C-alpha positions as YAML, in Angstrom:
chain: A
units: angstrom
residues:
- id: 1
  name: UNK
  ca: [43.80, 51.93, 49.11]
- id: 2
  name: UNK
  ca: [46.92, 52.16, 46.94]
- id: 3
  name: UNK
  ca: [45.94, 52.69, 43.17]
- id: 4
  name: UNK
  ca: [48.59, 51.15, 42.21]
- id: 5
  name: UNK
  ca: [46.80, 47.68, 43.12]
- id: 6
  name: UNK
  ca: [44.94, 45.78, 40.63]
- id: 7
  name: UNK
  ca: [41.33, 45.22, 41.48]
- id: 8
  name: UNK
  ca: [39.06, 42.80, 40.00]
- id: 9
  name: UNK
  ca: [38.55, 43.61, 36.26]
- id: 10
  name: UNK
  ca: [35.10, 45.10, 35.47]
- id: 11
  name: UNK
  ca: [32.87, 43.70, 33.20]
- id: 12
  name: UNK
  ca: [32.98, 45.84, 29.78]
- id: 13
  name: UNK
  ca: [28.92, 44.11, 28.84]
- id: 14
  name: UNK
  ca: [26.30, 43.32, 30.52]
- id: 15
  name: UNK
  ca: [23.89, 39.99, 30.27]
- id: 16
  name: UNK
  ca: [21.52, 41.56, 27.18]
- id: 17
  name: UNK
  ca: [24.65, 43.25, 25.13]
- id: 18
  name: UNK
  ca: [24.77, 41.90, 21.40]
- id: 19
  name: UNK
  ca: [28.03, 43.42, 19.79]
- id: 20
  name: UNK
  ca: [30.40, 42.06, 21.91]
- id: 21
  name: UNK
  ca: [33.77, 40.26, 20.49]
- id: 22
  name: UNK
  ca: [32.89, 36.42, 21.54]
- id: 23
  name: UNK
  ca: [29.62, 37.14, 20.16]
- id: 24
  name: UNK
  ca: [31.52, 38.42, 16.81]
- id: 25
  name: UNK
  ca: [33.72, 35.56, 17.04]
- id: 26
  name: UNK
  ca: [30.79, 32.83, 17.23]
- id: 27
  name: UNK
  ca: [29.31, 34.46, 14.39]
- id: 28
  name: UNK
  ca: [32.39, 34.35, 12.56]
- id: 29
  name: UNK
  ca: [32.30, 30.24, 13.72]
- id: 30
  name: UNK
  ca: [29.14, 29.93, 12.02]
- id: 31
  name: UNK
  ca: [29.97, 32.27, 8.56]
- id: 32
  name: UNK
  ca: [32.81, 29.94, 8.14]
- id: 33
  name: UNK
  ca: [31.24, 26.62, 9.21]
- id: 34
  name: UNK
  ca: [28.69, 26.50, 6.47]
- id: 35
  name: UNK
  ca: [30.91, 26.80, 3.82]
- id: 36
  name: UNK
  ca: [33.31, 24.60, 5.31]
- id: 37
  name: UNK
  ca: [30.73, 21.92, 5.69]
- id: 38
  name: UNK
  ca: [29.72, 22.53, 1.90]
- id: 39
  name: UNK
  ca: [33.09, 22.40, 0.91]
- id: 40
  name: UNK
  ca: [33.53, 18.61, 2.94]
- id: 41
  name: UNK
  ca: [30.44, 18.02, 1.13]
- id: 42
  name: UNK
  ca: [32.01, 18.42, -2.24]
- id: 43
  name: UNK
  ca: [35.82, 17.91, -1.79]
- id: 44
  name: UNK
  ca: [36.12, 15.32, 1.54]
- id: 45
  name: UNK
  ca: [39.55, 15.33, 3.06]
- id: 46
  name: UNK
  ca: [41.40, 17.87, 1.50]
- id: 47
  name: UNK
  ca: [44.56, 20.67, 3.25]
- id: 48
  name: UNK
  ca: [42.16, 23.56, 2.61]
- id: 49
  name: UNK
  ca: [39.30, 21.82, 4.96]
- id: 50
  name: UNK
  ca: [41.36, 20.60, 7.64]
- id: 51
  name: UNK
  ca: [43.04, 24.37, 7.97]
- id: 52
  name: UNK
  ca: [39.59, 26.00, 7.89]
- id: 53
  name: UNK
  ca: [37.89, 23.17, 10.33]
- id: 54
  name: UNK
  ca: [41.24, 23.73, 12.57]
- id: 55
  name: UNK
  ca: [40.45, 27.64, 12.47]
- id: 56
  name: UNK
  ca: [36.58, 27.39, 12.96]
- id: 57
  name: UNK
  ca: [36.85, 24.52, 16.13]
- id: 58
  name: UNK
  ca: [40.27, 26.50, 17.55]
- id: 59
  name: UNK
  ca: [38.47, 29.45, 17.92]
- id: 60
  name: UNK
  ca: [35.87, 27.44, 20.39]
- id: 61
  name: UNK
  ca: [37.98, 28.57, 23.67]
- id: 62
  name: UNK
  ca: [39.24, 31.96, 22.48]
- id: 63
  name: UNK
  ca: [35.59, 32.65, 22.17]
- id: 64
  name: UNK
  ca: [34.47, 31.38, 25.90]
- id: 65
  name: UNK
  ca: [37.70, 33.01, 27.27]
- id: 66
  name: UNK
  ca: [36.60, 36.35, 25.65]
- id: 67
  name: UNK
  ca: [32.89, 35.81, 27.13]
- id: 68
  name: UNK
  ca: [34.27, 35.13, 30.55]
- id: 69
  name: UNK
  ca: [37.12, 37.99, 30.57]
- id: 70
  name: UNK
  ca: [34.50, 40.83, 29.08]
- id: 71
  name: UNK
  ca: [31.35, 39.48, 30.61]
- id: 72
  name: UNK
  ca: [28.92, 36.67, 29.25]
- id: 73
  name: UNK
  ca: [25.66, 37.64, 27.91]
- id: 74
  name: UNK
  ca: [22.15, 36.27, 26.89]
- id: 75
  name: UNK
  ca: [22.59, 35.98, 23.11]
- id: 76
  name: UNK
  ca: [26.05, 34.68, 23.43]
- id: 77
  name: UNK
  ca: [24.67, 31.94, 26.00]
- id: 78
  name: UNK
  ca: [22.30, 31.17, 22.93]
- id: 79
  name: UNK
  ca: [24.67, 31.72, 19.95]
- id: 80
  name: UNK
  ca: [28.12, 29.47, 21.32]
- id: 81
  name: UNK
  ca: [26.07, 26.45, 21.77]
- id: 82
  name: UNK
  ca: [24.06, 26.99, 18.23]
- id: 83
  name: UNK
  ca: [27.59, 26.91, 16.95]
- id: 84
  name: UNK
  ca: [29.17, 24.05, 18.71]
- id: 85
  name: UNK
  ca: [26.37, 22.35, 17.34]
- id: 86
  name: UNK
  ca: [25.85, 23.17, 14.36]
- id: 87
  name: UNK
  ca: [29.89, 22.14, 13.63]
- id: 88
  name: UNK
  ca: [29.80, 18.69, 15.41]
- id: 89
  name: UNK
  ca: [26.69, 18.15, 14.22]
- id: 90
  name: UNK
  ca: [27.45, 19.50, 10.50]
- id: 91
  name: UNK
  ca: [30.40, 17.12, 10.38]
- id: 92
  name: UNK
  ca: [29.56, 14.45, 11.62]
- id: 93
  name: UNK
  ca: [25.96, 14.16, 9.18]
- id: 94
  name: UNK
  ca: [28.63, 15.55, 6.37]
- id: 95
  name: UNK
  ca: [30.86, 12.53, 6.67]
- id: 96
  name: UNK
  ca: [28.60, 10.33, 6.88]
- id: 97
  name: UNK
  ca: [26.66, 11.05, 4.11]
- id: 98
  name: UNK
  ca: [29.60, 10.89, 1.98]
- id: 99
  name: UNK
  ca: [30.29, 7.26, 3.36]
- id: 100
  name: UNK
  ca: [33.44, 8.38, 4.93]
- id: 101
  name: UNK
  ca: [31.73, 7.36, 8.56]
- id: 102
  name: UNK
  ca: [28.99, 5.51, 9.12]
- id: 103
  name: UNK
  ca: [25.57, 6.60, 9.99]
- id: 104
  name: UNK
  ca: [25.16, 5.12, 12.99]
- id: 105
  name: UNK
  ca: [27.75, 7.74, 14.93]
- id: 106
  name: UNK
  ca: [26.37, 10.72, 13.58]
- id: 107
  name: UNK
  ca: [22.76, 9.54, 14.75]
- id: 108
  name: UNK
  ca: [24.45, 9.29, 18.03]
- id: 109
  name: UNK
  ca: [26.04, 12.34, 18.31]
- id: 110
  name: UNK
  ca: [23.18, 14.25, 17.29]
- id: 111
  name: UNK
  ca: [20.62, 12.23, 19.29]
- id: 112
  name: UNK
  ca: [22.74, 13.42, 22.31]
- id: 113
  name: UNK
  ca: [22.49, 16.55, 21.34]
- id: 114
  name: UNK
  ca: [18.65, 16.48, 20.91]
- id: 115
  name: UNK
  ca: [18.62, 14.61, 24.72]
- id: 116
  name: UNK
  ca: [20.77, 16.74, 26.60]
- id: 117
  name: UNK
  ca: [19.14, 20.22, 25.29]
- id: 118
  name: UNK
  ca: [15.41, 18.82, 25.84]
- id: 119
  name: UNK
  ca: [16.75, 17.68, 29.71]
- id: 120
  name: UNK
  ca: [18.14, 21.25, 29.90]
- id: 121
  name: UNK
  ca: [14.82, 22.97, 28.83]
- id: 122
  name: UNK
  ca: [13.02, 19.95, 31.17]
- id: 123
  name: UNK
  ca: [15.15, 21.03, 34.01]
- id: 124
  name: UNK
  ca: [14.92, 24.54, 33.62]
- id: 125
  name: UNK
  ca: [11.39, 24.57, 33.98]
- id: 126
  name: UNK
  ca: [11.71, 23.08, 37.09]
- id: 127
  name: UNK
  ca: [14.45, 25.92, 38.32]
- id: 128
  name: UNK
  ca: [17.09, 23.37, 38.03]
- id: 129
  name: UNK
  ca: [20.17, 25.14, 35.95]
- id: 130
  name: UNK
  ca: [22.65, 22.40, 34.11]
- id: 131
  name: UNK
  ca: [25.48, 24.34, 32.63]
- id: 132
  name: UNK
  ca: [28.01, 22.68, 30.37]
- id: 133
  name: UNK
  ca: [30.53, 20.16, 32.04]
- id: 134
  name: UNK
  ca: [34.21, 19.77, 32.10]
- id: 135
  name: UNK
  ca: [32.98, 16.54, 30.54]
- id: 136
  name: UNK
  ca: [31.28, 17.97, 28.02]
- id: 137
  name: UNK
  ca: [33.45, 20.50, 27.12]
- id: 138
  name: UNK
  ca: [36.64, 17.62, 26.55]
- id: 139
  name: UNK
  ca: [33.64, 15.61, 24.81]
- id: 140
  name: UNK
  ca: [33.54, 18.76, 22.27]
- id: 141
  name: UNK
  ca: [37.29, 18.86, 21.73]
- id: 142
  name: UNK
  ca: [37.26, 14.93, 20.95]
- id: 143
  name: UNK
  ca: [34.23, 15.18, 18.48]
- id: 144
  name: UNK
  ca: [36.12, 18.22, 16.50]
- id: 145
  name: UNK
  ca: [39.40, 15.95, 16.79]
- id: 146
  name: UNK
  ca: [37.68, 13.07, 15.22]
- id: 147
  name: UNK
  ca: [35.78, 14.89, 12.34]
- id: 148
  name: UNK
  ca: [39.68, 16.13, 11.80]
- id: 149
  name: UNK
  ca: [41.19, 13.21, 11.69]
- id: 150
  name: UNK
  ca: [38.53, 12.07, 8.51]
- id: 151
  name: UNK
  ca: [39.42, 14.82, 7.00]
- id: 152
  name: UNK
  ca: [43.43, 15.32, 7.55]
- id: 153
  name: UNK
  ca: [44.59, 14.06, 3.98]
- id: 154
  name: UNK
  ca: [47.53, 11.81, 6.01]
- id: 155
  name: UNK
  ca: [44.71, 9.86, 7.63]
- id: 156
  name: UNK
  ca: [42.21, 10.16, 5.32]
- id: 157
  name: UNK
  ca: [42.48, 6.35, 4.18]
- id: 158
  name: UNK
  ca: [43.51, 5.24, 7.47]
- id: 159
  name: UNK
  ca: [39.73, 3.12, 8.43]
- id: 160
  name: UNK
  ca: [40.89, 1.41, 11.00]
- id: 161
  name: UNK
  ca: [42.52, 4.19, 12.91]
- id: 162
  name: UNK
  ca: [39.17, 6.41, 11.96]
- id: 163
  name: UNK
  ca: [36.64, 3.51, 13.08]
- id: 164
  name: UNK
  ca: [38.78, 3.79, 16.45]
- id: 165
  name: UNK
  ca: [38.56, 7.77, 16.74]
- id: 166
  name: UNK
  ca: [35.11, 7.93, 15.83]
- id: 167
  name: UNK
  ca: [34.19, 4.67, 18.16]
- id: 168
  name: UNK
  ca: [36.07, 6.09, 20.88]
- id: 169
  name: UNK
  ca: [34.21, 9.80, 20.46]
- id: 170
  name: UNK
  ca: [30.69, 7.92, 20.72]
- id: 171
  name: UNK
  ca: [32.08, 6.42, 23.81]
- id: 172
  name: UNK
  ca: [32.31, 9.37, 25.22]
- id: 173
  name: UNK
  ca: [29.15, 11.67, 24.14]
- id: 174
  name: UNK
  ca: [27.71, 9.10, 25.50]
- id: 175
  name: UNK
  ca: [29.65, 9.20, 28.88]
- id: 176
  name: UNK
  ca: [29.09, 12.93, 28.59]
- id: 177
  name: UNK
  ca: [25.23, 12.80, 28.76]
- id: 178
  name: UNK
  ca: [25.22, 10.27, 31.10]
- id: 179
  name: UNK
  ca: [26.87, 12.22, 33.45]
- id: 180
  name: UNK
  ca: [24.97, 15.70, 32.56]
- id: 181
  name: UNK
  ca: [22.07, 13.31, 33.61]
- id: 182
  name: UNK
  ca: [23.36, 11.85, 36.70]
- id: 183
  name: UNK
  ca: [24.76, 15.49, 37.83]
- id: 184
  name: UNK
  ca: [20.86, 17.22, 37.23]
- id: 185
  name: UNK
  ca: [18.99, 13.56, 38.94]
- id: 186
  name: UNK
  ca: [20.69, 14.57, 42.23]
- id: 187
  name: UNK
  ca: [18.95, 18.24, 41.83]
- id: 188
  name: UNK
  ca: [15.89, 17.09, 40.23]
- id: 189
  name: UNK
  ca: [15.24, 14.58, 43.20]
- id: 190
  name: UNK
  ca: [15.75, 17.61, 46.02]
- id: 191
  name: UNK
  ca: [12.87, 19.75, 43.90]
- id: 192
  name: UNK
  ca: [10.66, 16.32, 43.70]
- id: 193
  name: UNK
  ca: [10.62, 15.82, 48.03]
...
């Protein structure tokens, strides 16, 4: 074999490493969410939140792209989705509560949330494995989008095109579950016979 040739790139962690960089990077996510959220809390739409929410939601796929090129492990397969949730989640119960959205699509959003990760855990226990969806990963993008868009000082007073975004999101978490659902029933009815 000529050495020359590229082989398949090696792993540089294994499943139960810790310090690894997308594990340092969803950290990072969550340092910089809190205050973020605080600071929406305070401030609302303001230049200073939409550049840190940009930097904290951007850094989503640079973080599964460094999992997936050095090797994805246990606690980063527990820490990412902490994170994703903790941001959508965070923003969505942060806008509402300052009457910027209503109540009604953060209860969504996070009742999703709730459903899908008790199906997971459900499933699991049966040896049924349900890993995130193209769906759900474009149904991330969107929710991060939308929480941007309230906050963006250009759109910021724009209602009608935020009661749009944010109805259009719901739209789709809920789309999003229904297919996580509909992909695990087909498995879940193959362990049942």
């Amino acid at each position: 074999m000529d050495a020359s040739v590229p082989t398949a790139r090696t792993r540089r962690f294994d499943q139960t490493a810790l310090a690894t960089p997308a594990n340092f990077l969803t950290i990072a996510r969550i340092l910089v969410g809190v205050p973020t959220l605080l600071l929406v809390a305070k401030d609302g739409s303001s230049w200073l939140a939409v550049a840190l929410w940009f930097v904290i939601t951007s850094t989503d796929s640079l973080d599964g792209f460094l999992a997936r090129r050095d090797g994805a492990t246990r606690s980063g397969a527990f820490l990412d989705p902490v994170a994703d949730k903790l941001l959508v989640i965070g923003g969505f119960a942060v806008l509402a509560a300052r009457s910027d959205i209503a109540w009604w699509p953060a209860a969504v959003v996070a009742g999703r949330e709730v459903f899908v990760s008790t199906y997971r855990v459900l499933a699991g226990r049966r040896g049924i494995s349900l890993p995130a969806r193209s769906l759900g990963k474009y149904k991330a993008f969107f929710q991060y989008l939308a929480v941007g868009a309230v906050l963006l000082p250009w759109t910021a007073n724009d209602v009608g095109l935020q009661e749009t975004v944010i109805g259009l999101v719901v739209a789709f978490t809920v789309v999003s579950a229904i297919d996580i659902v509909h992909h695990g029933w087909h498995d879940w009815q193959r362990v049942d016979q």
